[in-house]
Amino acid sequence: MRLLLALAILVLSPTLAFAHTGVGHTAGFFHGFEHPIGGIDHVLAMVAVGVFAYVMGGRALWLVPLSFVAMMVAGFALGIAQVEIPFVELGIALSSVVIGAAAALGRPMPTAGAMALVGMFAIFHGHAHGAEMPADTSGLTYAAGFVTATALLHLIGIAATFGVAKIIGKYGKLAARIGGAAFALGGMGVLAGWF
């Protein structure tokens, strides 16, 4: 818990300078940081990636979130370049449904397959970040903001799942799978317009 608090303080610190005039780089970081946490569809998907990584275990614990971040940056580049990707909003909404369901099923899957699964959905998220980037914002600082927020959400998913598993003990994996199902249901709620 202390580690999460320290990370949150570290990540949020640059936004303290946002009130200073003429600090465009900080504004870019802030806008990028707030984009993933500003929509329930993004938050559900990114925390679900952390839960899925926990369920997969082993090297997937860090490779799955890393794959999401890397492919999100690729999608961001496509969004900035105004390359059309069909059904971006649907892809974003489906991401928590599919990733949460994969965690809920808990079936063995090659790490490369798990990376490909989250990476495919990350392209939609990244494209949205690129397409919705404010025109007067630095792309580099904006990207640093949304990458930081995304990594933090993945970390929250992993840490929360580890915490619950530690409390529950031998039923930790089952609790993680139930958490995955909850994220899948949340994504269905987004699709249905409940959120």
PDB file of C-alpha atoms in Angstrom:
ATOM      1  CA  MET A   1       0.000   0.000   0.000  1.00  0.00           C
ATOM      2  CA  ARG A   2       2.870   2.381   0.793  1.00  0.00           C
ATOM      3  CA  LEU A   3       4.396   1.624  -2.597  1.00  0.00           C
ATOM      4  CA  LEU A   4       1.129   2.537  -4.360  1.00  0.00           C
ATOM      5  CA  LEU A   5       0.866   5.771  -2.373  1.00  0.00           C
ATOM      6  CA  ALA A   6       4.463   6.687  -3.219  1.00  0.00           C
ATOM      7  CA  LEU A   7       3.892   5.920  -6.907  1.00  0.00           C
ATOM      8  CA  ALA A   8       0.709   8.004  -6.962  1.00  0.00           C
ATOM      9  CA  ILE A   9       2.513  10.963  -5.383  1.00  0.00           C
ATOM     10  CA  LEU A  10       5.405  10.607  -7.821  1.00  0.00           C
ATOM     11  CA  VAL A  11       3.114  10.376 -10.829  1.00  0.00           C
ATOM     12  CA  LEU A  12       0.878  13.254  -9.775  1.00  0.00           C
ATOM     13  CA  SER A  13       3.725  15.574  -8.764  1.00  0.00           C
ATOM     14  CA  PRO A  14       4.309  17.097 -12.224  1.00  0.00           C
ATOM     15  CA  THR A  15       0.702  18.276 -12.311  1.00  0.00           C
ATOM     16  CA  LEU A  16       1.342  20.510  -9.296  1.00  0.00           C
ATOM     17  CA  ALA A  17       3.195  22.900 -11.600  1.00  0.00           C
ATOM     18  CA  PHE A  18       0.203  23.143 -13.933  1.00  0.00           C
ATOM     19  CA  ALA A  19      -0.920  26.414 -12.337  1.00  0.00           C
ATOM     20  CA  HIS A  20       2.238  28.191 -13.526  1.00  0.00           C
ATOM     21  CA  THR A  21       1.794  30.229 -16.662  1.00  0.00           C
ATOM     22  CA  GLY A  22       3.706  29.289 -19.778  1.00  0.00           C
ATOM     23  CA  VAL A  23       4.233  25.661 -18.777  1.00  0.00           C
ATOM     24  CA  GLY A  24       2.923  23.906 -21.883  1.00  0.00           C
ATOM     25  CA  HIS A  25       4.786  20.654 -21.283  1.00  0.00           C
ATOM     26  CA  THR A  26       3.108  20.180 -17.919  1.00  0.00           C
ATOM     27  CA  ALA A  27      -0.272  20.877 -19.495  1.00  0.00           C
ATOM     28  CA  GLY A  28       0.437  18.221 -22.126  1.00  0.00           C
ATOM     29  CA  PHE A  29       1.373  15.690 -19.476  1.00  0.00           C
ATOM     30  CA  PHE A  30      -1.715  16.551 -17.434  1.00  0.00           C
ATOM     31  CA  HIS A  31      -4.067  16.241 -20.427  1.00  0.00           C
ATOM     32  CA  GLY A  32      -2.490  12.916 -21.350  1.00  0.00           C
ATOM     33  CA  PHE A  33      -2.642  11.658 -17.782  1.00  0.00           C
ATOM     34  CA  GLU A  34      -6.296  12.531 -17.319  1.00  0.00           C
ATOM     35  CA  HIS A  35      -7.489  10.950 -20.573  1.00  0.00           C
ATOM     36  CA  PRO A  36      -7.296   7.277 -19.463  1.00  0.00           C
ATOM     37  CA  ILE A  37      -8.690   8.018 -16.012  1.00  0.00           C
ATOM     38  CA  GLY A  38     -11.449  10.264 -17.348  1.00  0.00           C
ATOM     39  CA  GLY A  39     -13.593   7.489 -18.783  1.00  0.00           C
ATOM     40  CA  ILE A  40     -14.932   4.396 -17.054  1.00  0.00           C
ATOM     41  CA  ASP A  41     -14.389   2.361 -20.237  1.00  0.00           C
ATOM     42  CA  HIS A  42     -10.649   3.085 -20.170  1.00  0.00           C
ATOM     43  CA  VAL A  43     -10.322   2.514 -16.413  1.00  0.00           C
ATOM     44  CA  LEU A  44     -12.158  -0.822 -16.521  1.00  0.00           C
ATOM     45  CA  ALA A  45     -10.003  -2.121 -19.364  1.00  0.00           C
ATOM     46  CA  MET A  46      -6.680  -1.008 -17.926  1.00  0.00           C
ATOM     47  CA  VAL A  47      -7.297  -2.360 -14.444  1.00  0.00           C
ATOM     48  CA  ALA A  48      -8.622  -5.578 -16.040  1.00  0.00           C
ATOM     49  CA  VAL A  49      -5.257  -5.943 -17.798  1.00  0.00           C
ATOM     50  CA  GLY A  50      -3.607  -5.996 -14.362  1.00  0.00           C
ATOM     51  CA  VAL A  51      -6.042  -8.612 -13.083  1.00  0.00           C
ATOM     52  CA  PHE A  52      -5.521 -10.707 -16.230  1.00  0.00           C
ATOM     53  CA  ALA A  53      -1.735 -10.438 -15.825  1.00  0.00           C
ATOM     54  CA  TYR A  54      -2.057 -11.697 -12.253  1.00  0.00           C
ATOM     55  CA  VAL A  55      -4.221 -14.646 -13.332  1.00  0.00           C
ATOM     56  CA  MET A  56      -1.712 -15.542 -16.055  1.00  0.00           C
ATOM     57  CA  GLY A  57       1.217 -15.267 -13.619  1.00  0.00           C
ATOM     58  CA  GLY A  58       4.886 -15.869 -14.369  1.00  0.00           C
ATOM     59  CA  ARG A  59       6.437 -13.685 -17.060  1.00  0.00           C
ATOM     60  CA  ALA A  60       2.959 -12.586 -18.158  1.00  0.00           C
ATOM     61  CA  LEU A  61       2.750 -10.538 -14.966  1.00  0.00           C
ATOM     62  CA  TRP A  62       4.937  -7.877 -16.566  1.00  0.00           C
ATOM     63  CA  LEU A  63       4.825  -8.807 -20.270  1.00  0.00           C
ATOM     64  CA  VAL A  64       1.040  -8.477 -20.613  1.00  0.00           C
ATOM     65  CA  PRO A  65       0.883  -4.882 -19.254  1.00  0.00           C
ATOM     66  CA  LEU A  66       4.026  -3.986 -21.201  1.00  0.00           C
ATOM     67  CA  SER A  67       2.420  -5.284 -24.399  1.00  0.00           C
ATOM     68  CA  PHE A  68      -0.664  -3.171 -23.743  1.00  0.00           C
ATOM     69  CA  VAL A  69       1.399  -0.021 -23.244  1.00  0.00           C
ATOM     70  CA  ALA A  70       3.566  -0.659 -26.319  1.00  0.00           C
ATOM     71  CA  MET A  71       0.612  -1.303 -28.626  1.00  0.00           C
ATOM     72  CA  MET A  72      -1.257   1.659 -27.150  1.00  0.00           C
ATOM     73  CA  VAL A  73       1.640   3.882 -28.209  1.00  0.00           C
ATOM     74  CA  ALA A  74       1.429   2.355 -31.714  1.00  0.00           C
ATOM     75  CA  GLY A  75      -2.304   3.121 -31.791  1.00  0.00           C
ATOM     76  CA  PHE A  76      -1.562   6.652 -30.588  1.00  0.00           C
ATOM     77  CA  ALA A  77       0.764   7.142 -33.569  1.00  0.00           C
ATOM     78  CA  LEU A  78      -2.009   5.949 -35.898  1.00  0.00           C
ATOM     79  CA  GLY A  79      -4.469   8.362 -34.262  1.00  0.00           C
ATOM     80  CA  ILE A  80      -2.114  11.324 -34.639  1.00  0.00           C
ATOM     81  CA  ALA A  81      -1.482  10.362 -38.268  1.00  0.00           C
ATOM     82  CA  GLN A  82      -5.276  10.334 -38.728  1.00  0.00           C
ATOM     83  CA  VAL A  83      -5.242   6.735 -39.940  1.00  0.00           C
ATOM     84  CA  GLU A  84      -8.823   5.540 -39.724  1.00  0.00           C
ATOM     85  CA  ILE A  85      -9.500   2.483 -37.586  1.00  0.00           C
ATOM     86  CA  PRO A  86     -13.104   1.290 -37.659  1.00  0.00           C
ATOM     87  CA  PHE A  87     -15.140   0.800 -34.491  1.00  0.00           C
ATOM     88  CA  VAL A  88     -12.650   2.424 -32.101  1.00  0.00           C
ATOM     89  CA  GLU A  89     -15.246   3.158 -29.407  1.00  0.00           C
ATOM     90  CA  LEU A  90     -16.706  -0.334 -29.709  1.00  0.00           C
ATOM     91  CA  GLY A  91     -13.196  -1.811 -29.440  1.00  0.00           C
ATOM     92  CA  ILE A  92     -12.562   0.214 -26.291  1.00  0.00           C
ATOM     93  CA  ALA A  93     -15.857  -0.887 -24.745  1.00  0.00           C
ATOM     94  CA  LEU A  94     -15.287  -4.533 -25.686  1.00  0.00           C
ATOM     95  CA  SER A  95     -11.763  -4.524 -24.274  1.00  0.00           C
ATOM     96  CA  SER A  96     -12.830  -4.846 -20.639  1.00  0.00           C
ATOM     97  CA  VAL A  97     -15.436  -7.456 -21.596  1.00  0.00           C
ATOM     98  CA  VAL A  98     -12.942  -9.677 -23.422  1.00  0.00           C
ATOM     99  CA  ILE A  99      -9.928  -9.129 -21.151  1.00  0.00           C
ATOM    100  CA  GLY A 100     -12.082  -9.533 -18.036  1.00  0.00           C
ATOM    101  CA  ALA A 101     -13.648 -12.696 -19.472  1.00  0.00           C
ATOM    102  CA  ALA A 102     -10.180 -14.098 -20.262  1.00  0.00           C
ATOM    103  CA  ALA A 103      -9.197 -13.502 -16.641  1.00  0.00           C
ATOM    104  CA  ALA A 104     -12.465 -15.021 -15.414  1.00  0.00           C
ATOM    105  CA  LEU A 105     -11.974 -18.180 -17.478  1.00  0.00           C
ATOM    106  CA  GLY A 106      -8.458 -18.575 -16.118  1.00  0.00           C
ATOM    107  CA  ARG A 107      -7.561 -20.994 -18.906  1.00  0.00           C
ATOM    108  CA  PRO A 108      -3.896 -21.590 -19.626  1.00  0.00           C
ATOM    109  CA  MET A 109      -2.789 -19.461 -22.538  1.00  0.00           C
ATOM    110  CA  PRO A 110       0.639 -18.877 -24.036  1.00  0.00           C
ATOM    111  CA  THR A 111       2.108 -15.593 -22.829  1.00  0.00           C
ATOM    112  CA  ALA A 112       2.420 -14.456 -26.459  1.00  0.00           C
ATOM    113  CA  GLY A 113      -1.300 -15.086 -26.940  1.00  0.00           C
ATOM    114  CA  ALA A 114      -2.170 -13.040 -23.851  1.00  0.00           C
ATOM    115  CA  MET A 115       0.113 -10.255 -25.075  1.00  0.00           C
ATOM    116  CA  ALA A 116      -1.551 -10.303 -28.501  1.00  0.00           C
ATOM    117  CA  LEU A 117      -5.019 -10.239 -26.937  1.00  0.00           C
ATOM    118  CA  VAL A 118      -4.400  -7.149 -24.818  1.00  0.00           C
ATOM    119  CA  GLY A 119      -2.266  -5.550 -27.546  1.00  0.00           C
ATOM    120  CA  MET A 120      -5.097  -5.736 -30.054  1.00  0.00           C
ATOM    121  CA  PHE A 121      -7.402  -3.788 -27.735  1.00  0.00           C
ATOM    122  CA  ALA A 122      -4.629  -1.384 -26.744  1.00  0.00           C
ATOM    123  CA  ILE A 123      -4.501  -0.141 -30.335  1.00  0.00           C
ATOM    124  CA  PHE A 124      -8.075   1.147 -29.971  1.00  0.00           C
ATOM    125  CA  HIS A 125      -7.246   2.905 -26.700  1.00  0.00           C
ATOM    126  CA  GLY A 126      -4.111   4.474 -28.171  1.00  0.00           C
ATOM    127  CA  HIS A 127      -5.923   5.586 -31.298  1.00  0.00           C
ATOM    128  CA  ALA A 128      -8.502   7.379 -29.166  1.00  0.00           C
ATOM    129  CA  HIS A 129      -5.721   9.106 -27.213  1.00  0.00           C
ATOM    130  CA  GLY A 130      -4.117  10.293 -30.459  1.00  0.00           C
ATOM    131  CA  ALA A 131      -7.324  11.366 -32.148  1.00  0.00           C
ATOM    132  CA  GLU A 132      -8.492  13.299 -29.071  1.00  0.00           C
ATOM    133  CA  MET A 133      -5.173  14.971 -28.248  1.00  0.00           C
ATOM    134  CA  PRO A 134      -5.612  18.749 -27.853  1.00  0.00           C
ATOM    135  CA  ALA A 135      -4.130  20.587 -30.855  1.00  0.00           C
ATOM    136  CA  ASP A 136      -1.914  22.865 -28.759  1.00  0.00           C
ATOM    137  CA  THR A 137      -0.355  20.016 -26.773  1.00  0.00           C
ATOM    138  CA  SER A 138       3.064  18.439 -27.217  1.00  0.00           C
ATOM    139  CA  GLY A 139       2.598  14.871 -28.438  1.00  0.00           C
ATOM    140  CA  LEU A 140       5.573  13.644 -26.439  1.00  0.00           C
ATOM    141  CA  THR A 141       4.459  15.032 -23.078  1.00  0.00           C
ATOM    142  CA  TYR A 142       0.846  14.045 -23.787  1.00  0.00           C
ATOM    143  CA  ALA A 143       1.995  10.483 -24.537  1.00  0.00           C
ATOM    144  CA  ALA A 144       4.112  10.445 -21.374  1.00  0.00           C
ATOM    145  CA  GLY A 145       0.981  11.391 -19.429  1.00  0.00           C
ATOM    146  CA  PHE A 146      -1.308   8.696 -20.768  1.00  0.00           C
ATOM    147  CA  VAL A 147       1.431   6.051 -20.644  1.00  0.00           C
ATOM    148  CA  THR A 148       2.055   6.902 -16.974  1.00  0.00           C
ATOM    149  CA  ALA A 149      -1.658   6.798 -16.126  1.00  0.00           C
ATOM    150  CA  THR A 150      -2.115   3.521 -17.983  1.00  0.00           C
ATOM    151  CA  ALA A 151       0.857   1.889 -16.274  1.00  0.00           C
ATOM    152  CA  LEU A 152      -0.445   3.095 -12.921  1.00  0.00           C
ATOM    153  CA  LEU A 153      -3.890   1.574 -13.632  1.00  0.00           C
ATOM    154  CA  HIS A 154      -2.244  -1.724 -14.610  1.00  0.00           C
ATOM    155  CA  LEU A 155      -0.222  -1.600 -11.402  1.00  0.00           C
ATOM    156  CA  ILE A 156      -3.360  -0.917  -9.373  1.00  0.00           C
ATOM    157  CA  GLY A 157      -5.004  -3.984 -10.937  1.00  0.00           C
ATOM    158  CA  ILE A 158      -2.012  -6.175 -10.162  1.00  0.00           C
ATOM    159  CA  ALA A 159      -1.453  -4.815  -6.637  1.00  0.00           C
ATOM    160  CA  ALA A 160      -5.129  -4.977  -5.673  1.00  0.00           C
ATOM    161  CA  THR A 161      -5.360  -8.557  -6.903  1.00  0.00           C
ATOM    162  CA  PHE A 162      -2.206  -9.524  -5.005  1.00  0.00           C
ATOM    163  CA  GLY A 163      -3.633  -7.822  -1.904  1.00  0.00           C
ATOM    164  CA  VAL A 164      -6.963  -9.624  -2.096  1.00  0.00           C
ATOM    165  CA  ALA A 165      -5.209 -12.928  -2.826  1.00  0.00           C
ATOM    166  CA  LYS A 166      -2.990 -12.482   0.218  1.00  0.00           C
ATOM    167  CA  ILE A 167      -6.000 -11.838   2.446  1.00  0.00           C
ATOM    168  CA  ILE A 168      -8.014 -14.736   1.038  1.00  0.00           C
ATOM    169  CA  GLY A 169      -5.133 -17.188   0.850  1.00  0.00           C
ATOM    170  CA  LYS A 170      -5.652 -20.342  -1.168  1.00  0.00           C
ATOM    171  CA  TYR A 171      -8.737 -18.896  -2.884  1.00  0.00           C
ATOM    172  CA  GLY A 172      -6.765 -15.949  -4.297  1.00  0.00           C
ATOM    173  CA  LYS A 173      -6.836 -17.177  -7.914  1.00  0.00           C
ATOM    174  CA  LEU A 174     -10.579 -17.775  -7.658  1.00  0.00           C
ATOM    175  CA  ALA A 175     -11.060 -14.238  -6.314  1.00  0.00           C
ATOM    176  CA  ALA A 176      -8.996 -12.873  -9.219  1.00  0.00           C
ATOM    177  CA  ARG A 177     -11.151 -14.779 -11.682  1.00  0.00           C
ATOM    178  CA  ILE A 178     -14.286 -13.388 -10.036  1.00  0.00           C
ATOM    179  CA  GLY A 179     -12.716  -9.920 -10.332  1.00  0.00           C
ATOM    180  CA  GLY A 180     -12.166 -10.576 -14.041  1.00  0.00           C
ATOM    181  CA  ALA A 181     -15.852 -11.463 -14.387  1.00  0.00           C
ATOM    182  CA  ALA A 182     -16.768  -8.209 -12.630  1.00  0.00           C
ATOM    183  CA  PHE A 183     -14.696  -6.230 -15.148  1.00  0.00           C
ATOM    184  CA  ALA A 184     -16.366  -8.106 -18.001  1.00  0.00           C
ATOM    185  CA  LEU A 185     -19.782  -7.219 -16.551  1.00  0.00           C
ATOM    186  CA  GLY A 186     -18.678  -3.607 -16.137  1.00  0.00           C
ATOM    187  CA  GLY A 187     -17.706  -3.534 -19.802  1.00  0.00           C
ATOM    188  CA  MET A 188     -21.110  -4.925 -20.732  1.00  0.00           C
ATOM    189  CA  GLY A 189     -22.610  -2.114 -18.657  1.00  0.00           C
ATOM    190  CA  VAL A 190     -20.635   0.395 -20.703  1.00  0.00           C
ATOM    191  CA  LEU A 191     -21.876  -1.218 -23.917  1.00  0.00           C
ATOM    192  CA  ALA A 192     -25.455  -1.150 -22.632  1.00  0.00           C
ATOM    193  CA  GLY A 193     -25.142   2.519 -21.660  1.00  0.00           C
ATOM    194  CA  TRP A 194     -25.540   1.978 -17.927  1.00  0.00           C
ATOM    195  CA  PHE A 195     -22.280   3.854 -17.206  1.00  0.00           C
TER     196      PHE A 195
END
